[in-house]
PDB file of C-alpha atoms in Angstrom:
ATOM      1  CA  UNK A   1     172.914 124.108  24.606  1.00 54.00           C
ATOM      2  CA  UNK A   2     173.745 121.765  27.728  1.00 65.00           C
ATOM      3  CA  UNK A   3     175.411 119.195  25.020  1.00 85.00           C
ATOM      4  CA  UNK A   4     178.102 122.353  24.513  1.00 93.00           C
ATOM      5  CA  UNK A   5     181.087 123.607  26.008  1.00 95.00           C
ATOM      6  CA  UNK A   6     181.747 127.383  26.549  1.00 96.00           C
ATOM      7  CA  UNK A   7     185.691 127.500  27.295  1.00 96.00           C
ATOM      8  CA  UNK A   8     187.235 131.079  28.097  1.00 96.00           C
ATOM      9  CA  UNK A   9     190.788 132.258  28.818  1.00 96.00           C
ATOM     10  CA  UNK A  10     193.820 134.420  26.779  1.00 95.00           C
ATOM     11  CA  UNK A  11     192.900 133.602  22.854  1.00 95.00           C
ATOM     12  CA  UNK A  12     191.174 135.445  20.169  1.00 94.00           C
ATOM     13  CA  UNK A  13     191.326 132.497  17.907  1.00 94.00           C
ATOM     14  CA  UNK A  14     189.823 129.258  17.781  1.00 94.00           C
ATOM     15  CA  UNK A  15     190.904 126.715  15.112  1.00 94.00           C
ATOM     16  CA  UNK A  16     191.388 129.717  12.780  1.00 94.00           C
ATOM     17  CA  UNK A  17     187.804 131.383  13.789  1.00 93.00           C
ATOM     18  CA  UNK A  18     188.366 135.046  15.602  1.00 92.00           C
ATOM     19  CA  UNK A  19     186.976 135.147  18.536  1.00 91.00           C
ATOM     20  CA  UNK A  20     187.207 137.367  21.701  1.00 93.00           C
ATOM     21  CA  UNK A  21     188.333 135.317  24.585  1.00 96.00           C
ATOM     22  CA  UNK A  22     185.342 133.768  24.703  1.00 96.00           C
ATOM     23  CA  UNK A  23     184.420 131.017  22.231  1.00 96.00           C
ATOM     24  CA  UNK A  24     181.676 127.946  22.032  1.00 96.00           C
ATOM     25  CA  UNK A  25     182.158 124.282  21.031  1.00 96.00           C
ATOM     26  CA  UNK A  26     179.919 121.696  19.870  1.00 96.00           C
ATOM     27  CA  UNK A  27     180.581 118.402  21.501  1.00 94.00           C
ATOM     28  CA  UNK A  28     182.965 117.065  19.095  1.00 95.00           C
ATOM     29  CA  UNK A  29     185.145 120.046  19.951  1.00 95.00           C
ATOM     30  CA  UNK A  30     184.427 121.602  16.586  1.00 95.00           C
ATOM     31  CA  UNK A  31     184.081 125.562  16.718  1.00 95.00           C
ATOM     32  CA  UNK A  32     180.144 126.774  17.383  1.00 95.00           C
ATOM     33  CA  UNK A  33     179.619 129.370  15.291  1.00 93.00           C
ATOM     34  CA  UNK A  34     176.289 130.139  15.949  1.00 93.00           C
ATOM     35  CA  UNK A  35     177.953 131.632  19.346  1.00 94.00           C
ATOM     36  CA  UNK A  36     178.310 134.909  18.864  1.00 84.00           C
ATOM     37  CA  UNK A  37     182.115 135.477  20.226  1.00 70.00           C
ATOM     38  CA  UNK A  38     183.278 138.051  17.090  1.00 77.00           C
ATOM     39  CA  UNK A  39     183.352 141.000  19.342  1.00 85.00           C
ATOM     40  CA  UNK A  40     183.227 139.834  22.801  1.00 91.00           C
ATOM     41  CA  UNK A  41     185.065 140.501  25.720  1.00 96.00           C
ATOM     42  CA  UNK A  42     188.439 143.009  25.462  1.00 96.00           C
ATOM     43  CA  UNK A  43     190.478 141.131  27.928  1.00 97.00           C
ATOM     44  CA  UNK A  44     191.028 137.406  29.397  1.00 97.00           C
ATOM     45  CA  UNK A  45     188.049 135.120  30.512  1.00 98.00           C
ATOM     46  CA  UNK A  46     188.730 133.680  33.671  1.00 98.00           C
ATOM     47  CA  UNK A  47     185.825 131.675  34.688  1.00 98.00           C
ATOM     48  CA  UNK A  48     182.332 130.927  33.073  1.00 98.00           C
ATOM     49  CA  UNK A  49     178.983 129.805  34.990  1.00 97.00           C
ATOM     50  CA  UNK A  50     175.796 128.648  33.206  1.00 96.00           C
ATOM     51  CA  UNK A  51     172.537 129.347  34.676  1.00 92.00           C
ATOM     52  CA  UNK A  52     169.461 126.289  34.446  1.00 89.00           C
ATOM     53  CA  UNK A  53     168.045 128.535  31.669  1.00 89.00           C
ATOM     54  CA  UNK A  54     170.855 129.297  29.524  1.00 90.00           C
ATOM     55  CA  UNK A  55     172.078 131.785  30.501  1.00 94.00           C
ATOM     56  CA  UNK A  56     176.057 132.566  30.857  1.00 97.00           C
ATOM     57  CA  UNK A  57     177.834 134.527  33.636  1.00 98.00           C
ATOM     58  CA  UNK A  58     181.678 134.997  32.593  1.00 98.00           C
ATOM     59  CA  UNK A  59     184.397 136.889  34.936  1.00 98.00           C
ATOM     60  CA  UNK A  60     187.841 138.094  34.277  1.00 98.00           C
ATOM     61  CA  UNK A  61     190.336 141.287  33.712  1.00 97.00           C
ATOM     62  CA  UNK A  62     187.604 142.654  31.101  1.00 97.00           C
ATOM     63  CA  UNK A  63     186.796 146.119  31.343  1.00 97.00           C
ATOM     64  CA  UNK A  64     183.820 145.659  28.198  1.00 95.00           C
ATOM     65  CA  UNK A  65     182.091 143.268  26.726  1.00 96.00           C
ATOM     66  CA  UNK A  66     180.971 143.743  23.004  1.00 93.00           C
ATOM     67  CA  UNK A  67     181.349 147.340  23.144  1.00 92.00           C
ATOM     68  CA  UNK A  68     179.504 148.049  26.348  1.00 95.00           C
ATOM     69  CA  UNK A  69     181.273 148.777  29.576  1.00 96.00           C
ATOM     70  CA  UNK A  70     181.479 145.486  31.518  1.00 97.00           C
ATOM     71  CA  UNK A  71     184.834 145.584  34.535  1.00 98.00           C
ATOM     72  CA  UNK A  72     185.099 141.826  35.592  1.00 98.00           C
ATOM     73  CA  UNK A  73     181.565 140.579  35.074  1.00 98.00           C
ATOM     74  CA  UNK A  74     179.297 140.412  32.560  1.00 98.00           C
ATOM     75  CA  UNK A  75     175.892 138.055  31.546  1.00 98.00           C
ATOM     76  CA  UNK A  76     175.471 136.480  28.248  1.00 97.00           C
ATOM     77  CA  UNK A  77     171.992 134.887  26.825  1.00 96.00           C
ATOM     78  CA  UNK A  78     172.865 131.352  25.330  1.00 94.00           C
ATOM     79  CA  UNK A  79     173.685 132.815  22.229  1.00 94.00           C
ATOM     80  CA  UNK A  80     176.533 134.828  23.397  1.00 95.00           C
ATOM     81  CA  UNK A  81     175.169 138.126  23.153  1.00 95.00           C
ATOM     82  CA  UNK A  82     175.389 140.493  26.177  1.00 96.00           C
ATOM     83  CA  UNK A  83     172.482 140.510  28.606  1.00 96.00           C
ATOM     84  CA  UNK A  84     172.064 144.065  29.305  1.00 95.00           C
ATOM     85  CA  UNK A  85     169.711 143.767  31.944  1.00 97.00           C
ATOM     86  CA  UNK A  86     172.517 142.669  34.037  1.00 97.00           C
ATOM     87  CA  UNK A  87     174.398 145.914  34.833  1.00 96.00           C
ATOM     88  CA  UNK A  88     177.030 145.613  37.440  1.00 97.00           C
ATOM     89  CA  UNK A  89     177.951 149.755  37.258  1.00 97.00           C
ATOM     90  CA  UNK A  90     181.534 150.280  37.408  1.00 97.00           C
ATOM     91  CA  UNK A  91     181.849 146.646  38.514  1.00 97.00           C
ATOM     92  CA  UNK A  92     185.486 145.365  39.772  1.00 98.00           C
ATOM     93  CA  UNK A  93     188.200 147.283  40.666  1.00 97.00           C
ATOM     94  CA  UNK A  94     190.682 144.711  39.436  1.00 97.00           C
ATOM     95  CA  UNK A  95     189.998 140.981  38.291  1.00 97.00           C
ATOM     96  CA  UNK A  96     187.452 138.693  39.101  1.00 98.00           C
ATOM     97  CA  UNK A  97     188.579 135.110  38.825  1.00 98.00           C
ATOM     98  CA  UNK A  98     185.935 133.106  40.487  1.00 98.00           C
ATOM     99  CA  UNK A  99     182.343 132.591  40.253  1.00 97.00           C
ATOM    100  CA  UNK A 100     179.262 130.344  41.870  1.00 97.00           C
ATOM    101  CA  UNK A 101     175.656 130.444  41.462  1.00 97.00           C
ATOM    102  CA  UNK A 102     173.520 130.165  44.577  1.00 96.00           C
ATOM    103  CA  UNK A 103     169.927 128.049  43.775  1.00 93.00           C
ATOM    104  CA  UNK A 104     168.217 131.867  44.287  1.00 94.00           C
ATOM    105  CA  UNK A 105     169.870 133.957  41.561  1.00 95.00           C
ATOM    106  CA  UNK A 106     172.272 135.463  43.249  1.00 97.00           C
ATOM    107  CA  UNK A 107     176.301 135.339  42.471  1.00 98.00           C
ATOM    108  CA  UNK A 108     179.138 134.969  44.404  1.00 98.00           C
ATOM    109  CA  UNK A 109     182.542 137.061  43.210  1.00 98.00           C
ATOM    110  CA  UNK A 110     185.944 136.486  44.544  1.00 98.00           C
ATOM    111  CA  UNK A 111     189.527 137.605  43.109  1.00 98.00           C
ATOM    112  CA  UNK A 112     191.946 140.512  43.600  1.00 98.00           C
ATOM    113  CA  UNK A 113     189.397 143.634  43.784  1.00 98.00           C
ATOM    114  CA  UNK A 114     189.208 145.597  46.540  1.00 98.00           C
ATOM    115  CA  UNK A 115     185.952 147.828  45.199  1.00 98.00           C
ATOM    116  CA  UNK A 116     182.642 146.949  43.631  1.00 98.00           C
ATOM    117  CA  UNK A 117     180.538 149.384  42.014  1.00 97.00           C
ATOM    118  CA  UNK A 118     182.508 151.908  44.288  1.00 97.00           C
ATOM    119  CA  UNK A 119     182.170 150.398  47.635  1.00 97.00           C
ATOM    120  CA  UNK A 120     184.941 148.467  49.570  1.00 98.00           C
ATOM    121  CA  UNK A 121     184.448 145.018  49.363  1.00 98.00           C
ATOM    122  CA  UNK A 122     188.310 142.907  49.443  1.00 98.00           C
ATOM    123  CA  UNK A 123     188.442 140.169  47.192  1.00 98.00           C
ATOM    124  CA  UNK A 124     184.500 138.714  48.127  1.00 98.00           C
ATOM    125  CA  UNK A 125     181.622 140.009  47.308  1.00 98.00           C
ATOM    126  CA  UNK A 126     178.106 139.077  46.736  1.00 98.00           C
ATOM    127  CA  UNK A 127     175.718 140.497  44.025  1.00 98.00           C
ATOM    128  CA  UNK A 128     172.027 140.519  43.130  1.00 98.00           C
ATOM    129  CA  UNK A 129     170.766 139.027  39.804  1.00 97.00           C
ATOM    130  CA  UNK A 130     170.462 142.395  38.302  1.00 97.00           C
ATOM    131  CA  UNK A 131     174.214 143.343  38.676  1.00 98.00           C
ATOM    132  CA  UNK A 132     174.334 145.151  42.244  1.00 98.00           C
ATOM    133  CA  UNK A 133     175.895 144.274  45.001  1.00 98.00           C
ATOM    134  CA  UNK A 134     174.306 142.227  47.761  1.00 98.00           C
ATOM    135  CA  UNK A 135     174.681 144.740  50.795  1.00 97.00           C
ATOM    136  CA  UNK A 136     173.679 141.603  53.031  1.00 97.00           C
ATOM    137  CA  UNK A 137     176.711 139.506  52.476  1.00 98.00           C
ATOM    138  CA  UNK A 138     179.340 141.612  54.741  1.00 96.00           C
ATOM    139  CA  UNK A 139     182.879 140.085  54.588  1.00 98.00           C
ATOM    140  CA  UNK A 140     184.297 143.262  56.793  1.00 97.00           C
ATOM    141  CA  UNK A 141     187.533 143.194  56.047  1.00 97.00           C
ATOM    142  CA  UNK A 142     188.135 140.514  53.680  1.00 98.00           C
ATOM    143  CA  UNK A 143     190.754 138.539  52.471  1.00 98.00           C
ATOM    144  CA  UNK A 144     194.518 140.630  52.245  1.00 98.00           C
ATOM    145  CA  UNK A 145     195.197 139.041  49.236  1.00 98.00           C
ATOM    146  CA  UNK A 146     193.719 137.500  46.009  1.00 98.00           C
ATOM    147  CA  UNK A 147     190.784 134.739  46.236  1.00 98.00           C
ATOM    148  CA  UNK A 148     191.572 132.231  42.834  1.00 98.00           C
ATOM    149  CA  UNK A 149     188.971 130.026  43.875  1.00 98.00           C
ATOM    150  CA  UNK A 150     185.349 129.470  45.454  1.00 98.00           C
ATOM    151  CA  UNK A 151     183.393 126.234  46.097  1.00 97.00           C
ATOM    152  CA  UNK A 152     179.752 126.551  47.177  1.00 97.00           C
ATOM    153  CA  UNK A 153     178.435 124.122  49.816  1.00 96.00           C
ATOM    154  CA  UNK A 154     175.135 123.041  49.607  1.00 93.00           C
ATOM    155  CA  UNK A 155     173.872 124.807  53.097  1.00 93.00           C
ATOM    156  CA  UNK A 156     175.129 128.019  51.327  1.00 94.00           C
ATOM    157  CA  UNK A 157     178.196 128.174  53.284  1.00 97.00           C
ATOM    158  CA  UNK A 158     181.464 129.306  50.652  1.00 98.00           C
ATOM    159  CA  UNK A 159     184.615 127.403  50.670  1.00 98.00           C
ATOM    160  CA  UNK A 160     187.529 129.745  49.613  1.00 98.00           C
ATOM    161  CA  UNK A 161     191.067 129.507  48.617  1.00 98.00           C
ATOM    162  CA  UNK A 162     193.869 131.875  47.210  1.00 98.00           C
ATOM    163  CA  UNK A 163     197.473 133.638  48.357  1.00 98.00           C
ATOM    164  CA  UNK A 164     195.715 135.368  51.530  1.00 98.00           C
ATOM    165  CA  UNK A 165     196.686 134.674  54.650  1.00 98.00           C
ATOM    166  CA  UNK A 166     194.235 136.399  56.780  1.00 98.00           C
ATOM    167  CA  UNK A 167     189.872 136.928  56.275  1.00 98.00           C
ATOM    168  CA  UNK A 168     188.877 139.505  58.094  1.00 98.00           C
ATOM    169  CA  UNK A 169     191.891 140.131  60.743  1.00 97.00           C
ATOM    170  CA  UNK A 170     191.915 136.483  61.585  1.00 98.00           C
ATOM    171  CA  UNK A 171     194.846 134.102  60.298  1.00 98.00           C
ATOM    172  CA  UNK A 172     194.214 131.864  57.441  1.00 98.00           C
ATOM    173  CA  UNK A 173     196.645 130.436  55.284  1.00 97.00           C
ATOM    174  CA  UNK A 174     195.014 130.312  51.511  1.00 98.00           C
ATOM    175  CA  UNK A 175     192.125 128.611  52.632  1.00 98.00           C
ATOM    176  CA  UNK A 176     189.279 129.534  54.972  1.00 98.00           C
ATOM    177  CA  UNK A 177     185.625 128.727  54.822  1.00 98.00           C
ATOM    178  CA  UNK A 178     182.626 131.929  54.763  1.00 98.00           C
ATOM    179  CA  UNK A 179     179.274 131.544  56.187  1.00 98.00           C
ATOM    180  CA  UNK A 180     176.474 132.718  54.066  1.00 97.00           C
ATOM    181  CA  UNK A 181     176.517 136.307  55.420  1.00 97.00           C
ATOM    182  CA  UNK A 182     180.058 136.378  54.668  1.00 98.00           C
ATOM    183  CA  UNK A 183     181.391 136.280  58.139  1.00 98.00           C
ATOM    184  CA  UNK A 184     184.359 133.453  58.830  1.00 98.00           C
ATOM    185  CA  UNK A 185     183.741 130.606  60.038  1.00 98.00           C
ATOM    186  CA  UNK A 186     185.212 129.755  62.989  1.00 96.00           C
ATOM    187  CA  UNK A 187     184.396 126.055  62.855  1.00 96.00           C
ATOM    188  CA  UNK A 188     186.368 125.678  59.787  1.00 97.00           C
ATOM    189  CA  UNK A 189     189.969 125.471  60.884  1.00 96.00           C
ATOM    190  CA  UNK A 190     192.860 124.743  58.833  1.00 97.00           C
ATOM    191  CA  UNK A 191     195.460 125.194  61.321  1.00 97.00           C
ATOM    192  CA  UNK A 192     198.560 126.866  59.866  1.00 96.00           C
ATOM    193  CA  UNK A 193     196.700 126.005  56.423  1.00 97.00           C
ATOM    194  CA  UNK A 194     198.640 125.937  53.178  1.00 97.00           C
ATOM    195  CA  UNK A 195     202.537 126.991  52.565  1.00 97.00           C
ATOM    196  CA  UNK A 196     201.532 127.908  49.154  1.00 97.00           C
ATOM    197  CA  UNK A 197     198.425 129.744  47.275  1.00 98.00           C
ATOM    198  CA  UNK A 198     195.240 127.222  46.792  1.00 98.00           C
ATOM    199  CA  UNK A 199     194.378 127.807  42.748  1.00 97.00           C
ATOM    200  CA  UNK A 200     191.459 125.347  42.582  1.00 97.00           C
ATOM    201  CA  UNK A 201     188.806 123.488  44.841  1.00 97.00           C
ATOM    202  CA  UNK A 202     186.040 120.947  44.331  1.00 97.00           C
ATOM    203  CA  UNK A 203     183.551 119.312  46.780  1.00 97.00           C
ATOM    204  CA  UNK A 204     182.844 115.577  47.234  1.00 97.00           C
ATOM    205  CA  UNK A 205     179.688 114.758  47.964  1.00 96.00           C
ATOM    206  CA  UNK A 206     180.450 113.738  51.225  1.00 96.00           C
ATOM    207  CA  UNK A 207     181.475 117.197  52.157  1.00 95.00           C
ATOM    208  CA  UNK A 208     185.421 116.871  52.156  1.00 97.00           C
ATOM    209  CA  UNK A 209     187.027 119.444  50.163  1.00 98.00           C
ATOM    210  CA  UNK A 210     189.775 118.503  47.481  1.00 97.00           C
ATOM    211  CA  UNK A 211     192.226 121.549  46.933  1.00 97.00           C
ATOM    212  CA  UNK A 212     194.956 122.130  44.474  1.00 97.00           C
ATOM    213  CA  UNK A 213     197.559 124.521  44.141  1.00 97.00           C
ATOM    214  CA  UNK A 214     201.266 126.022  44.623  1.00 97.00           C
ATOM    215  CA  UNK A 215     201.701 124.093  47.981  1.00 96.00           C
ATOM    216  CA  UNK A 216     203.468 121.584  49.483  1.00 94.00           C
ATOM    217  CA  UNK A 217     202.373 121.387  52.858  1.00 95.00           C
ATOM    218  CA  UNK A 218     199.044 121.752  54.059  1.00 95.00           C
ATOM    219  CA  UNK A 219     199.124 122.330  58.562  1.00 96.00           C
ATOM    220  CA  UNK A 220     202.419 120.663  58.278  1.00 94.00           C
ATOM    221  CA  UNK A 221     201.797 117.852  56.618  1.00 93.00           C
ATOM    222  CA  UNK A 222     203.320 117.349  53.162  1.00 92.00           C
ATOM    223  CA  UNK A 223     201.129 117.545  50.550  1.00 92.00           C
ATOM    224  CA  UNK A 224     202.601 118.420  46.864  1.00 91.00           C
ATOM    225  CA  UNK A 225     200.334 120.675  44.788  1.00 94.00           C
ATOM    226  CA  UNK A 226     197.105 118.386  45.832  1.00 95.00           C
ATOM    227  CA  UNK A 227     195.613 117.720  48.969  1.00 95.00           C
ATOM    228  CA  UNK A 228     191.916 116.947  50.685  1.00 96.00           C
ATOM    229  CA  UNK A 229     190.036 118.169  53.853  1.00 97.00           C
ATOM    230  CA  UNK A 230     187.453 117.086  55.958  1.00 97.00           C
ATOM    231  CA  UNK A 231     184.671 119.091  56.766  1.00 96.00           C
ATOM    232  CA  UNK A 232     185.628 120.746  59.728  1.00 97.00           C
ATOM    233  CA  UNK A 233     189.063 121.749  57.839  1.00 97.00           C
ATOM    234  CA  UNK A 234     191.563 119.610  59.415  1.00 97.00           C
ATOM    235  CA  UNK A 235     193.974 117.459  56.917  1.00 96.00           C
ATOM    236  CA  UNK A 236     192.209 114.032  55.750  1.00 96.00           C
ATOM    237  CA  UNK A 237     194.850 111.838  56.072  1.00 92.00           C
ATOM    238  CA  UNK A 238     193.665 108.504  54.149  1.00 93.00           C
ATOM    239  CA  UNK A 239     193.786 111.044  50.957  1.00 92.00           C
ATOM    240  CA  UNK A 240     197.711 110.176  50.211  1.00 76.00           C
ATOM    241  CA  UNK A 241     199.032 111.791  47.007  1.00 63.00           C
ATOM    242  CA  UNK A 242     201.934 110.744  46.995  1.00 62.00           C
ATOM    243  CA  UNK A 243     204.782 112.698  45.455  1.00 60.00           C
ATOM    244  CA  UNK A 244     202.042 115.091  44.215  1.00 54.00           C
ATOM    245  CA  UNK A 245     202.709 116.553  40.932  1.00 54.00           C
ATOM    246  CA  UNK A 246     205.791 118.081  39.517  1.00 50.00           C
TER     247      UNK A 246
END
């Protein structure tokens, strides 16, 4: 279904179809009904990841997914049913409201939780394929506040951004980048980082690292709601946006 959308969020209806916060679209934006979306998740979709094979990781304030206890995460097969092979236990704590896919099956988890599955993990954590937690990806102490986004770098290495001002003890301002163990790392400095919370993030293929968000200043500099960074987390200052957005 690659020439389809899957769109999730706070609806139970799409152009008059029901559907549980979950819904897919053929590529002229007409409903899919062939998705199965009648009964699925109880609460708000807040990000969706699609595997090479089909298959569909969504996260969010759930605490089931068509009738099965699901908190936060759940895995679909491509035609929307729940993949019950995946079994993340009591999952989340409280939200999940990122994803990423690594290339060897494993998933990366951010948002306001402080537990998975029962053991402390704040706001990052990293899971198997089958649903359990990745005991080898150790982020100590965490992030003090929510994670809202995570960008995965291609050496495995986990851009993050959110309302936290500290990883594990050590000051960050909404953005801080995780090695693939889940230590910080120290190379990645964003000085006094952003005045604001960092909602979204994207890689260029160069490396530098556009961020959006509630800011508007990023280690000083003014930068209104949108800003880029080089790789090594410093301000790039021939990205100019201006006024920003309103």
């Amino acid at each position: 279904s690659s020439d389809k959308i899957l769109i999730g969020g706070l609806f139970t209806t799409f152009d008059s179809n029901s559907c549980h916060f979950i819904a897919r679209l053929n590529n002229d934006g007409s409903y899919d009904s062939s998705f199965n979306s009648i009964v699925g998740a109880n609460e708000a979709v807040f990000d969706i990841k699609t595997q090479a094979d089909g298959q569909i990781y969504i996260a969010g304030n759930f605490t089931n997914f068509a009738g099965s206890p699901r908190k936060g995460i759940a895995r679909l097969n491509d035609d929307g049913s729940l993949d019950s092979s995946f079994d993340p236990g009591a999952g989340a704590n409280i939200a999940i409201e990122a994803l990423a896919l690594q290339d060897d099956g494993k998933i990366l988890i951010a948002g306001g939780f402080t537990h998975y599955n029962g053991i402390a993990r704040n706001r990052i954590a990293r899971l198997n394929s089958d649903g359990t937690l990745d005991l080898s990806f150790d982020p100590g102490g965490g992030a003090n506040s929510r994670i809202e986004t995570i960008s995965l770098q291609p050496d495995g290495a986990v851009i993050i951004g959110g309302s936290f001002t500290a990883y594990d003890g050590v000051s960050r301002n909404s953005i801080a980048r995780i090695e693939s163990n889940g230590f910080l790392d120290p190379g990645f400095d964003p000085g006094i980082g952003a005045n604001g919370s960092v909602t979204c993030s994207a890689l260029q293929l160069d490396g530098r690292i556009l961020i959006g968000g509630y800011f508007t200043s990023l280690d000083g500099a003014t930068a209104n709601q949108i800003s880029r960074l080089n790789v090594d987390g410093s301000v790039d200052s021939s990205f100019d946006s201006g006024l920003g957005t309103f």
